[in-house]
Short mmCIF file of N, CA, C and O and ligand atoms in Angstrom, two decimals:
data_model
loop_
_atom_site.label_atom_id
_atom_site.label_comp_id
_atom_site.label_asym_id
_atom_site.label_seq_id
_atom_site.Cartn_x
_atom_site.Cartn_y
_atom_site.Cartn_z
N UNK A 435 28.78 -49.75 3.90
CA UNK A 435 28.77 -48.81 2.76
C UNK A 435 27.36 -48.40 2.34
O UNK A 435 27.11 -47.21 2.18
N UNK A 436 26.41 -49.34 2.21
CA UNK A 436 25.03 -48.93 1.87
C UNK A 436 24.46 -48.00 2.93
O UNK A 436 23.77 -47.04 2.62
N UNK A 437 24.77 -48.31 4.20
CA UNK A 437 24.28 -47.48 5.29
C UNK A 437 24.83 -46.05 5.16
O UNK A 437 24.13 -45.07 5.33
N UNK A 438 26.11 -45.98 4.83
CA UNK A 438 26.75 -44.68 4.66
C UNK A 438 26.07 -43.89 3.53
O UNK A 438 25.77 -42.71 3.66
N UNK A 439 25.80 -44.63 2.45
CA UNK A 439 25.18 -43.98 1.30
C UNK A 439 23.79 -43.48 1.69
O UNK A 439 23.40 -42.37 1.33
N UNK A 440 23.06 -44.30 2.46
CA UNK A 440 21.71 -43.91 2.86
C UNK A 440 21.73 -42.60 3.67
O UNK A 440 20.98 -41.67 3.42
N UNK A 441 22.66 -42.54 4.63
CA UNK A 441 22.68 -41.34 5.49
C UNK A 441 23.14 -40.12 4.69
O UNK A 441 22.70 -39.00 4.95
N UNK A 442 23.98 -40.35 3.71
CA UNK A 442 24.42 -39.23 2.85
C UNK A 442 23.21 -38.66 2.09
O UNK A 442 23.01 -37.45 2.04
N UNK A 443 22.39 -39.58 1.55
CA UNK A 443 21.20 -39.13 0.82
C UNK A 443 20.23 -38.42 1.76
O UNK A 443 19.67 -37.37 1.43
N UNK A 444 20.09 -38.97 2.97
CA UNK A 444 19.20 -38.35 3.95
C UNK A 444 19.69 -36.94 4.28
O UNK A 444 18.90 -35.99 4.36
N UNK A 445 20.99 -36.81 4.43
CA UNK A 445 21.58 -35.49 4.73
C UNK A 445 21.31 -34.52 3.57
O UNK A 445 20.87 -33.39 3.79
N UNK A 446 21.52 -35.00 2.36
CA UNK A 446 21.30 -34.19 1.17
C UNK A 446 19.85 -33.73 1.11
O UNK A 446 19.56 -32.55 0.87
N UNK A 447 18.94 -34.68 1.37
CA UNK A 447 17.51 -34.37 1.32
C UNK A 447 17.15 -33.31 2.36
O UNK A 447 16.40 -32.38 2.07
N UNK A 448 17.69 -33.46 3.58
CA UNK A 448 17.32 -32.48 4.60
C UNK A 448 17.90 -31.10 4.29
O UNK A 448 17.29 -30.09 4.57
N UNK A 449 19.09 -31.08 3.67
CA UNK A 449 19.66 -29.78 3.26
C UNK A 449 18.74 -29.12 2.23
O UNK A 449 18.42 -27.94 2.33
N UNK A 450 18.28 -29.94 1.27
CA UNK A 450 17.39 -29.41 0.24
C UNK A 450 16.09 -28.89 0.85
O UNK A 450 15.56 -27.86 0.47
N UNK A 451 15.59 -29.64 1.83
CA UNK A 451 14.34 -29.27 2.49
C UNK A 451 14.50 -27.92 3.21
O UNK A 451 13.68 -27.02 3.08
N UNK A 452 15.60 -27.79 3.96
CA UNK A 452 15.85 -26.56 4.71
C UNK A 452 16.02 -25.38 3.75
O UNK A 452 15.44 -24.32 3.93
N UNK A 453 16.79 -25.62 2.67
CA UNK A 453 17.02 -24.55 1.69
C UNK A 453 15.70 -24.13 1.05
O UNK A 453 15.43 -22.94 0.88
N UNK A 454 14.88 -25.11 0.72
CA UNK A 454 13.59 -24.81 0.09
C UNK A 454 12.69 -24.03 1.01
O UNK A 454 12.03 -23.06 0.60
N UNK A 455 12.70 -24.38 2.28
CA UNK A 455 11.88 -23.72 3.28
C UNK A 455 12.32 -22.27 3.44
O UNK A 455 11.52 -21.35 3.40
N UNK A 456 13.63 -22.07 3.57
CA UNK A 456 14.17 -20.71 3.71
C UNK A 456 13.82 -19.90 2.47
O UNK A 456 13.47 -18.73 2.57
N UNK A 457 13.90 -20.54 1.31
CA UNK A 457 13.57 -19.86 0.06
C UNK A 457 12.13 -19.38 0.05
O UNK A 457 11.86 -18.23 -0.30
N UNK A 458 11.21 -20.22 0.48
CA UNK A 458 9.80 -19.82 0.45
C UNK A 458 9.52 -18.76 1.52
O UNK A 458 8.69 -17.89 1.34
N UNK A 459 10.25 -18.83 2.64
CA UNK A 459 10.09 -17.79 3.66
C UNK A 459 10.55 -16.44 3.12
O UNK A 459 9.92 -15.42 3.33
N UNK A 460 11.68 -16.46 2.40
CA UNK A 460 12.21 -15.22 1.82
C UNK A 460 11.20 -14.65 0.82
O UNK A 460 10.95 -13.45 0.79
N UNK A 461 10.59 -15.53 0.03
CA UNK A 461 9.62 -15.07 -0.95
C UNK A 461 8.41 -14.46 -0.26
O UNK A 461 7.84 -13.49 -0.73
N UNK A 462 8.03 -15.04 0.87
CA UNK A 462 6.86 -14.54 1.58
C UNK A 462 7.08 -13.12 2.08
O UNK A 462 6.19 -12.28 2.01
N UNK A 463 8.29 -12.86 2.61
CA UNK A 463 8.53 -11.53 3.16
C UNK A 463 8.86 -10.52 2.06
O UNK A 463 8.83 -9.33 2.28
N UNK A 464 9.17 -11.02 0.88
CA UNK A 464 9.48 -10.11 -0.21
C UNK A 464 8.20 -9.50 -0.77
O UNK A 464 7.11 -9.96 -0.50
N UNK A 465 8.39 -8.48 -1.57
CA UNK A 465 7.26 -7.83 -2.21
C UNK A 465 7.44 -7.94 -3.71
O UNK A 465 8.44 -7.50 -4.25
N UNK A 466 6.50 -8.56 -4.38
CA UNK A 466 6.56 -8.68 -5.84
C UNK A 466 5.26 -8.17 -6.45
O UNK A 466 4.43 -8.96 -6.91
N UNK A 467 5.05 -6.85 -6.43
CA UNK A 467 3.80 -6.30 -6.96
C UNK A 467 3.71 -6.51 -8.46
O UNK A 467 4.73 -6.70 -9.13
N UNK A 468 2.51 -6.48 -9.03
CA UNK A 468 2.33 -6.57 -10.48
C UNK A 468 3.20 -5.53 -11.18
O UNK A 468 3.38 -4.42 -10.69
N UNK A 469 3.74 -5.90 -12.34
CA UNK A 469 4.73 -5.07 -13.02
C UNK A 469 4.19 -3.71 -13.46
O UNK A 469 4.88 -2.72 -13.41
N UNK A 470 2.92 -3.65 -13.86
CA UNK A 470 2.42 -2.40 -14.46
C UNK A 470 1.69 -1.50 -13.46
O UNK A 470 0.80 -0.76 -13.85
N UNK A 471 2.04 -1.58 -12.21
CA UNK A 471 1.36 -0.73 -11.23
C UNK A 471 1.62 0.74 -11.50
O UNK A 471 2.73 1.13 -11.86
N UNK A 472 0.58 1.54 -11.31
CA UNK A 472 0.67 2.98 -11.50
C UNK A 472 0.97 3.62 -10.14
O UNK A 472 0.15 3.55 -9.23
N UNK A 473 2.15 4.20 -10.02
CA UNK A 473 2.54 4.81 -8.75
C UNK A 473 2.35 6.32 -8.76
O UNK A 473 2.87 7.01 -7.90
N UNK A 474 1.60 6.85 -9.73
CA UNK A 474 1.47 8.30 -9.78
C UNK A 474 0.66 8.82 -8.60
O UNK A 474 -0.18 8.12 -8.03
N UNK A 475 0.93 10.06 -8.24
CA UNK A 475 0.28 10.66 -7.08
C UNK A 475 -0.96 11.45 -7.51
O UNK A 475 -1.61 12.07 -6.67
N UNK A 476 -1.26 11.47 -8.79
CA UNK A 476 -2.51 12.03 -9.31
C UNK A 476 -3.21 10.93 -10.10
O UNK A 476 -2.60 10.36 -11.01
N UNK A 477 -4.45 10.63 -9.74
CA UNK A 477 -5.16 9.55 -10.42
C UNK A 477 -6.64 9.89 -10.58
O UNK A 477 -7.22 10.60 -9.76
N UNK A 478 -7.23 9.34 -11.64
CA UNK A 478 -8.68 9.43 -11.79
C UNK A 478 -9.30 8.39 -10.86
O UNK A 478 -8.72 7.32 -10.63
N UNK A 479 -10.48 8.71 -10.32
CA UNK A 479 -11.17 7.73 -9.48
C UNK A 479 -11.71 6.60 -10.35
O UNK A 479 -11.73 6.70 -11.58
N UNK A 480 -12.12 5.51 -9.71
CA UNK A 480 -12.47 4.27 -10.42
C UNK A 480 -13.50 4.49 -11.53
O UNK A 480 -13.40 3.92 -12.61
N UNK A 481 -14.52 5.32 -11.24
CA UNK A 481 -15.58 5.57 -12.23
C UNK A 481 -15.34 6.87 -13.00
O UNK A 481 -16.23 7.34 -13.73
N UNK A 482 -14.19 7.48 -12.80
CA UNK A 482 -13.85 8.69 -13.53
C UNK A 482 -14.55 9.95 -13.06
O UNK A 482 -14.53 10.97 -13.76
N UNK A 483 -15.19 9.91 -11.87
CA UNK A 483 -15.93 11.08 -11.40
C UNK A 483 -15.02 12.18 -10.87
O UNK A 483 -15.34 13.36 -10.95
N UNK A 484 -13.90 11.78 -10.30
CA UNK A 484 -12.99 12.75 -9.68
C UNK A 484 -11.56 12.54 -10.19
O UNK A 484 -11.21 11.44 -10.62
N UNK A 485 -10.79 13.61 -10.11
CA UNK A 485 -9.34 13.50 -10.28
C UNK A 485 -8.73 13.89 -8.93
O UNK A 485 -9.03 14.97 -8.40
N UNK A 486 -7.93 13.00 -8.39
CA UNK A 486 -7.47 13.15 -7.02
C UNK A 486 -5.95 13.10 -6.99
O UNK A 486 -5.34 12.29 -7.71
N UNK A 487 -5.36 13.96 -6.18
CA UNK A 487 -3.91 13.89 -6.01
C UNK A 487 -3.57 14.04 -4.54
O UNK A 487 -4.36 14.56 -3.76
N UNK A 488 -2.42 13.53 -4.16
CA UNK A 488 -1.99 13.68 -2.77
C UNK A 488 -0.56 14.19 -2.72
O UNK A 488 0.24 13.95 -3.62
N UNK A 489 -0.26 14.93 -1.63
CA UNK A 489 1.12 15.24 -1.30
C UNK A 489 1.33 14.79 0.14
O UNK A 489 0.44 14.94 0.98
N UNK A 490 2.48 14.22 0.41
CA UNK A 490 2.80 13.75 1.74
C UNK A 490 3.67 14.78 2.43
O UNK A 490 4.60 15.30 1.83
N UNK A 491 3.36 15.07 3.70
CA UNK A 491 4.19 16.00 4.47
C UNK A 491 5.56 15.38 4.72
O UNK A 491 6.53 16.08 4.97
N UNK A 492 5.63 14.06 4.65
CA UNK A 492 6.89 13.33 4.82
C UNK A 492 7.27 12.80 3.44
O UNK A 492 6.57 11.95 2.88
N UNK A 493 8.36 13.34 2.87
CA UNK A 493 8.71 12.97 1.51
C UNK A 493 10.21 12.87 1.37
O UNK A 493 10.90 13.87 1.51
N UNK A 494 10.78 11.70 1.13
CA UNK A 494 10.07 10.44 0.89
C UNK A 494 9.41 9.87 2.16
O UNK A 494 9.84 10.21 3.26
N UNK A 495 8.41 9.05 1.97
CA UNK A 495 7.69 8.46 3.09
C UNK A 495 8.60 7.42 3.76
O UNK A 495 9.07 6.50 3.11
N UNK A 496 8.86 7.61 5.04
CA UNK A 496 9.70 6.68 5.80
C UNK A 496 8.81 5.73 6.59
O UNK A 496 7.68 6.07 6.94
N UNK A 497 9.36 4.54 6.84
CA UNK A 497 8.62 3.52 7.57
C UNK A 497 8.43 3.96 9.03
O UNK A 497 9.34 4.53 9.62
N UNK A 498 7.25 3.67 9.57
CA UNK A 498 6.95 3.85 11.00
C UNK A 498 6.98 5.29 11.48
O UNK A 498 7.20 5.53 12.67
N UNK A 499 6.76 6.23 10.57
CA UNK A 499 6.72 7.61 11.01
C UNK A 499 5.35 8.20 10.74
O UNK A 499 4.88 8.24 9.60
N UNK A 500 4.70 8.63 11.81
CA UNK A 500 3.37 9.23 11.68
C UNK A 500 3.49 10.55 10.92
O UNK A 500 4.38 11.35 11.20
N UNK A 501 2.61 10.73 9.94
CA UNK A 501 2.66 11.97 9.17
C UNK A 501 1.30 12.25 8.56
O UNK A 501 0.36 11.47 8.74
N UNK A 502 1.20 13.34 7.85
CA UNK A 502 -0.09 13.70 7.25
C UNK A 502 0.05 13.83 5.74
O UNK A 502 1.15 14.01 5.21
N UNK A 503 -1.07 13.70 5.08
CA UNK A 503 -1.16 13.92 3.63
C UNK A 503 -2.12 15.07 3.40
O UNK A 503 -3.01 15.33 4.23
N UNK A 504 -1.95 15.76 2.28
CA UNK A 504 -2.98 16.67 1.81
C UNK A 504 -3.54 16.09 0.52
O UNK A 504 -2.79 15.78 -0.41
N UNK A 505 -4.85 15.89 0.53
CA UNK A 505 -5.53 15.32 -0.62
C UNK A 505 -6.20 16.46 -1.38
O UNK A 505 -6.80 17.35 -0.76
N UNK A 506 -6.08 16.44 -2.69
CA UNK A 506 -6.74 17.45 -3.52
C UNK A 506 -7.74 16.74 -4.43
O UNK A 506 -7.37 15.80 -5.14
N UNK A 507 -9.00 17.17 -4.38
CA UNK A 507 -10.06 16.52 -5.13
C UNK A 507 -10.67 17.50 -6.12
O UNK A 507 -11.07 18.62 -5.75
N UNK A 508 -10.73 17.08 -7.37
CA UNK A 508 -11.37 17.88 -8.42
C UNK A 508 -12.40 17.01 -9.15
O UNK A 508 -12.32 15.78 -9.12
N UNK A 509 -13.33 17.67 -9.81
CA UNK A 509 -14.23 16.95 -10.70
C UNK A 509 -13.44 16.55 -11.94
O UNK A 509 -12.30 17.00 -12.13
N UNK A 510 -14.05 15.73 -12.80
CA UNK A 510 -13.38 15.33 -14.04
C UNK A 510 -13.04 16.54 -14.90
O UNK A 510 -12.07 16.53 -15.66
N UNK A 511 -13.83 17.65 -14.77
CA UNK A 511 -13.56 18.88 -15.55
C UNK A 511 -12.57 19.81 -14.87
O UNK A 511 -12.33 20.92 -15.37
N UNK A 512 -12.07 19.43 -13.72
CA UNK A 512 -11.04 20.25 -13.08
C UNK A 512 -11.55 21.28 -12.09
O UNK A 512 -10.79 22.15 -11.67
N UNK A 513 -12.82 21.19 -11.68
CA UNK A 513 -13.33 22.12 -10.66
C UNK A 513 -13.06 21.52 -9.28
O UNK A 513 -13.30 20.34 -9.06
N UNK A 514 -12.55 22.32 -8.34
CA UNK A 514 -12.29 21.79 -7.01
C UNK A 514 -13.57 21.30 -6.33
O UNK A 514 -14.61 21.93 -6.46
N UNK A 515 -13.48 20.17 -5.65
CA UNK A 515 -14.62 19.59 -4.94
C UNK A 515 -14.47 19.98 -3.47
O UNK A 515 -13.57 19.52 -2.78
N UNK A 516 -15.37 20.88 -3.02
CA UNK A 516 -15.18 21.51 -1.71
C UNK A 516 -15.90 20.82 -0.56
O UNK A 516 -15.56 21.06 0.59
N UNK A 517 -16.91 20.01 -0.86
CA UNK A 517 -17.74 19.48 0.23
C UNK A 517 -17.70 17.96 0.32
O UNK A 517 -18.71 17.33 0.60
N UNK A 518 -16.55 17.38 0.09
CA UNK A 518 -16.48 15.92 0.07
C UNK A 518 -16.41 15.35 1.48
O UNK A 518 -15.82 15.93 2.38
N UNK A 519 -17.04 14.19 1.64
CA UNK A 519 -16.86 13.38 2.84
C UNK A 519 -15.99 12.21 2.40
O UNK A 519 -16.32 11.51 1.44
N UNK A 520 -14.85 12.03 3.08
CA UNK A 520 -13.83 11.10 2.58
C UNK A 520 -13.44 10.09 3.66
O UNK A 520 -13.15 10.46 4.79
N UNK A 521 -13.47 8.82 3.27
CA UNK A 521 -13.01 7.75 4.16
C UNK A 521 -11.68 7.21 3.64
O UNK A 521 -11.50 7.06 2.44
N UNK A 522 -10.78 6.92 4.57
CA UNK A 522 -9.44 6.47 4.21
C UNK A 522 -9.25 5.02 4.63
O UNK A 522 -9.63 4.64 5.74
N UNK A 523 -8.66 4.22 3.76
CA UNK A 523 -8.27 2.87 4.15
C UNK A 523 -7.02 2.50 3.38
O UNK A 523 -6.74 3.04 2.31
N UNK A 524 -6.24 1.59 3.93
CA UNK A 524 -5.01 1.20 3.25
C UNK A 524 -4.52 -0.15 3.72
O UNK A 524 -5.03 -0.70 4.71
N UNK A 525 -3.56 -0.68 3.00
CA UNK A 525 -3.00 -1.97 3.40
C UNK A 525 -2.03 -2.49 2.37
O UNK A 525 -1.71 -1.81 1.39
N UNK A 526 -1.54 -3.70 2.64
CA UNK A 526 -0.61 -4.35 1.72
C UNK A 526 -1.31 -5.55 1.09
O UNK A 526 -1.53 -6.56 1.75
N UNK A 527 -1.66 -5.43 -0.21
CA UNK A 527 -2.41 -6.51 -0.87
C UNK A 527 -1.71 -7.86 -0.82
O UNK A 527 -2.36 -8.89 -0.77
N UNK A 528 -0.39 -7.86 -0.79
CA UNK A 528 0.34 -9.14 -0.81
C UNK A 528 0.39 -9.79 0.57
O UNK A 528 0.68 -10.97 0.69
N UNK A 529 0.16 -8.99 1.61
CA UNK A 529 0.31 -9.51 2.97
C UNK A 529 -1.02 -9.60 3.71
O UNK A 529 -1.06 -10.01 4.85
N UNK A 530 -2.09 -9.17 3.08
CA UNK A 530 -3.43 -9.25 3.67
C UNK A 530 -3.52 -8.55 5.02
O UNK A 530 -4.18 -9.03 5.93
N UNK A 531 -2.80 -7.44 5.16
CA UNK A 531 -2.98 -6.66 6.39
C UNK A 531 -3.20 -5.20 6.04
O UNK A 531 -2.82 -4.73 4.96
N UNK A 532 -3.84 -4.50 6.96
CA UNK A 532 -4.13 -3.09 6.77
C UNK A 532 -3.05 -2.21 7.36
O UNK A 532 -1.94 -2.65 7.61
N UNK A 533 -3.42 -0.95 7.57
CA UNK A 533 -2.50 -0.01 8.17
C UNK A 533 -2.55 -0.17 9.69
O UNK A 533 -3.56 -0.60 10.23
N UNK A 534 -1.46 0.20 10.37
CA UNK A 534 -1.45 0.10 11.83
C UNK A 534 -2.26 1.22 12.48
O UNK A 534 -2.54 1.16 13.67
N UNK A 535 -2.62 2.23 11.71
CA UNK A 535 -3.39 3.36 12.23
C UNK A 535 -4.71 3.43 11.47
O UNK A 535 -4.90 2.73 10.49
N UNK A 536 -5.59 4.30 11.92
CA UNK A 536 -6.82 4.57 11.19
C UNK A 536 -6.82 6.03 10.77
O UNK A 536 -7.36 6.89 11.47
N UNK A 537 -6.19 6.32 9.63
CA UNK A 537 -6.08 7.71 9.19
C UNK A 537 -7.47 8.30 8.92
O UNK A 537 -8.37 7.57 8.50
N UNK A 538 -7.58 9.59 9.15
CA UNK A 538 -8.86 10.26 8.91
C UNK A 538 -8.63 11.63 8.30
O UNK A 538 -7.59 12.26 8.52
N UNK A 539 -9.63 12.09 7.55
CA UNK A 539 -9.64 13.48 7.11
C UNK A 539 -10.08 14.30 8.30
O UNK A 539 -11.17 14.12 8.83
N UNK A 540 -9.20 15.18 8.77
CA UNK A 540 -9.50 15.95 9.97
C UNK A 540 -9.83 17.40 9.67
O UNK A 540 -10.29 18.12 10.55
N UNK A 541 -9.56 17.83 8.46
CA UNK A 541 -9.80 19.24 8.16
C UNK A 541 -10.07 19.43 6.67
O UNK A 541 -9.36 18.87 5.83
N UNK A 542 -11.11 20.21 6.41
CA UNK A 542 -11.37 20.65 5.04
C UNK A 542 -10.62 21.97 4.86
O UNK A 542 -10.96 22.98 5.48
N UNK A 543 -9.57 21.96 4.07
CA UNK A 543 -8.70 23.13 3.96
C UNK A 543 -9.22 24.14 2.94
O UNK A 543 -8.66 25.22 2.80
N UNK A 544 -10.28 23.78 2.22
CA UNK A 544 -10.83 24.67 1.19
C UNK A 544 -10.14 24.49 -0.14
O UNK A 544 -9.04 23.93 -0.22
N UNK A 545 -10.79 24.93 -1.19
CA UNK A 545 -10.21 24.85 -2.53
C UNK A 545 -10.02 23.42 -3.01
O UNK A 545 -9.20 23.17 -3.90
N UNK A 546 -10.75 22.47 -2.42
CA UNK A 546 -10.63 21.08 -2.83
C UNK A 546 -9.53 20.32 -2.09
O UNK A 546 -9.23 19.17 -2.43
N UNK A 547 -8.93 20.97 -1.07
CA UNK A 547 -7.85 20.32 -0.29
C UNK A 547 -8.39 19.79 1.04
O UNK A 547 -9.19 20.46 1.70
N UNK A 548 -7.89 18.63 1.41
CA UNK A 548 -8.31 17.99 2.66
C UNK A 548 -7.08 17.47 3.39
O UNK A 548 -6.20 16.86 2.77
N UNK A 549 -7.04 17.71 4.70
CA UNK A 549 -5.92 17.23 5.51
C UNK A 549 -6.22 15.82 6.00
O UNK A 549 -7.27 15.57 6.61
N UNK A 550 -5.30 14.90 5.73
CA UNK A 550 -5.44 13.50 6.17
C UNK A 550 -4.39 13.25 7.24
O UNK A 550 -3.18 13.31 6.96
N UNK A 551 -4.83 13.00 8.47
CA UNK A 551 -3.88 12.78 9.55
C UNK A 551 -3.86 11.31 9.96
O UNK A 551 -4.83 10.59 9.77
N UNK A 552 -2.74 10.92 10.56
CA UNK A 552 -2.62 9.55 11.08
C UNK A 552 -2.07 8.55 10.09
O UNK A 552 -2.25 7.35 10.25
N UNK A 553 -1.36 9.05 9.07
CA UNK A 553 -0.77 8.13 8.10
C UNK A 553 0.50 7.51 8.69
O UNK A 553 1.39 8.21 9.18
N UNK A 554 0.56 6.18 8.64
CA UNK A 554 1.79 5.49 9.07
C UNK A 554 1.84 4.12 8.41
O UNK A 554 0.81 3.44 8.31
N UNK A 555 3.02 3.74 7.95
CA UNK A 555 3.21 2.45 7.30
C UNK A 555 4.29 1.69 8.06
O UNK A 555 5.34 2.25 8.35
N UNK A 556 4.02 0.44 8.40
CA UNK A 556 4.94 -0.26 9.31
C UNK A 556 5.98 -1.12 8.61
O UNK A 556 6.80 -1.73 9.28
N UNK A 557 5.94 -1.21 7.28
CA UNK A 557 6.98 -1.99 6.60
C UNK A 557 7.13 -1.55 5.15
O UNK A 557 6.24 -0.90 4.60
N UNK A 558 8.25 -1.91 4.56
CA UNK A 558 8.49 -1.60 3.16
C UNK A 558 7.70 -2.53 2.26
O UNK A 558 7.23 -3.57 2.69
N UNK A 559 7.60 -2.15 0.97
CA UNK A 559 6.89 -2.98 0.01
C UNK A 559 5.75 -2.23 -0.65
O UNK A 559 5.69 -1.00 -0.60
N UNK A 560 4.86 -2.98 -1.26
CA UNK A 560 3.73 -2.42 -2.01
C UNK A 560 2.55 -2.16 -1.07
O UNK A 560 2.04 -3.08 -0.44
N UNK A 561 2.15 -0.91 -1.02
CA UNK A 561 0.98 -0.49 -0.25
C UNK A 561 -0.07 0.11 -1.18
O UNK A 561 0.28 0.68 -2.22
N UNK A 562 -1.31 0.00 -0.81
CA UNK A 562 -2.37 0.75 -1.48
C UNK A 562 -3.07 1.61 -0.43
O UNK A 562 -3.22 1.21 0.72
N UNK A 563 -3.44 2.82 -0.85
CA UNK A 563 -4.24 3.70 0.00
C UNK A 563 -5.45 4.13 -0.80
O UNK A 563 -5.32 4.65 -1.92
N UNK A 564 -6.63 3.87 -0.25
CA UNK A 564 -7.88 4.12 -0.96
C UNK A 564 -8.67 5.22 -0.25
O UNK A 564 -8.80 5.21 0.98
N UNK A 565 -9.18 6.15 -1.04
CA UNK A 565 -10.03 7.21 -0.52
C UNK A 565 -11.41 7.04 -1.14
O UNK A 565 -11.56 7.10 -2.37
N UNK A 566 -12.40 6.80 -0.30
CA UNK A 566 -13.79 6.73 -0.75
C UNK A 566 -14.38 8.12 -0.59
O UNK A 566 -14.43 8.67 0.51
N UNK A 567 -14.80 8.70 -1.70
CA UNK A 567 -15.21 10.11 -1.73
C UNK A 567 -16.70 10.20 -2.01
O UNK A 567 -17.22 9.54 -2.92
N UNK A 568 -17.38 11.00 -1.20
CA UNK A 568 -18.81 11.24 -1.38
C UNK A 568 -19.00 12.76 -1.40
O UNK A 568 -18.77 13.44 -0.41
N UNK A 569 -19.36 13.29 -2.57
CA UNK A 569 -19.52 14.73 -2.71
C UNK A 569 -20.84 15.03 -3.38
O UNK A 569 -21.02 14.69 -4.55
N UNK A 570 -21.77 15.63 -2.63
CA UNK A 570 -23.10 15.94 -3.16
C UNK A 570 -23.71 14.72 -3.84
O UNK A 570 -24.15 14.79 -4.97
N UNK A 571 -23.70 13.63 -3.14
CA UNK A 571 -24.20 12.30 -3.56
C UNK A 571 -23.56 11.73 -4.82
O UNK A 571 -24.08 10.79 -5.41
N UNK A 572 -22.43 12.25 -5.21
CA UNK A 572 -21.61 11.57 -6.21
C UNK A 572 -20.54 10.79 -5.44
O UNK A 572 -19.78 11.38 -4.67
N UNK A 573 -20.56 9.46 -5.64
CA UNK A 573 -19.62 8.63 -4.88
C UNK A 573 -18.66 7.92 -5.82
O UNK A 573 -19.07 7.38 -6.84
N UNK A 574 -17.41 7.92 -5.44
CA UNK A 574 -16.40 7.22 -6.22
C UNK A 574 -15.18 7.06 -5.32
O UNK A 574 -15.02 7.79 -4.35
N UNK A 575 -14.34 6.11 -5.67
CA UNK A 575 -13.13 5.97 -4.86
C UNK A 575 -11.90 5.88 -5.74
O UNK A 575 -11.97 5.52 -6.92
N UNK A 576 -10.79 6.23 -5.14
CA UNK A 576 -9.52 6.26 -5.86
C UNK A 576 -8.49 5.52 -5.01
O UNK A 576 -8.50 5.61 -3.79
N UNK A 577 -7.63 4.76 -5.68
CA UNK A 577 -6.60 4.00 -4.97
C UNK A 577 -5.22 4.39 -5.49
O UNK A 577 -4.98 4.38 -6.69
N UNK A 578 -4.35 4.74 -4.57
CA UNK A 578 -2.96 5.05 -4.89
C UNK A 578 -2.08 3.86 -4.53
O UNK A 578 -2.29 3.22 -3.51
N UNK A 579 -1.09 3.60 -5.37
CA UNK A 579 -0.08 2.59 -5.07
C UNK A 579 1.18 3.26 -4.56
O UNK A 579 1.59 4.30 -5.09
N UNK A 580 1.76 2.66 -3.55
CA UNK A 580 3.02 3.18 -3.02
C UNK A 580 4.02 2.05 -2.97
O UNK A 580 3.65 0.91 -2.70
N UNK A 581 5.27 2.38 -3.23
CA UNK A 581 6.32 1.39 -3.02
C UNK A 581 7.30 1.96 -2.01
O UNK A 581 8.03 2.89 -2.32
N UNK A 582 7.25 1.43 -0.81
CA UNK A 582 8.07 1.97 0.27
C UNK A 582 9.29 1.10 0.49
O UNK A 582 9.24 -0.11 0.35
N UNK A 583 10.39 1.74 0.84
CA UNK A 583 11.64 1.02 1.11
C UNK A 583 12.08 1.25 2.53
O UNK A 583 11.74 2.21 3.14
CU1 LIG B 762 3.21 -6.25 5.03
#
């Protein structure tokens, strides 16, 4: 009887262990971004030098589909910024990985619009996309939050 009781407890413990492990794995693959994230597609840059907005050619944005964005850059007073040099980077802050592609601004469309090609996201969840903007030696960057399903 004591032996039976011991193995019952051992069985119970291993069930708890397996359940706990599966639970933490589920949490790892889940996305729990901070509650007050701003998902707007128009945002002021970090230092307030620019107001930047994007439109995606793919809307809603689907997983694993290459597409382009059009970025619109204005000064804080609303004048279009026509001569910006822009670097693109993105990733998932919760998963410590970047984008599977290296998106680039490939065309200055004029009027403060820039074509960003090579956008692709490989999984659902919280993504950030950051544009580092350099226009006539004014430098600032803007980060957009995305929640993809
Ligand atoms: Cu991820």
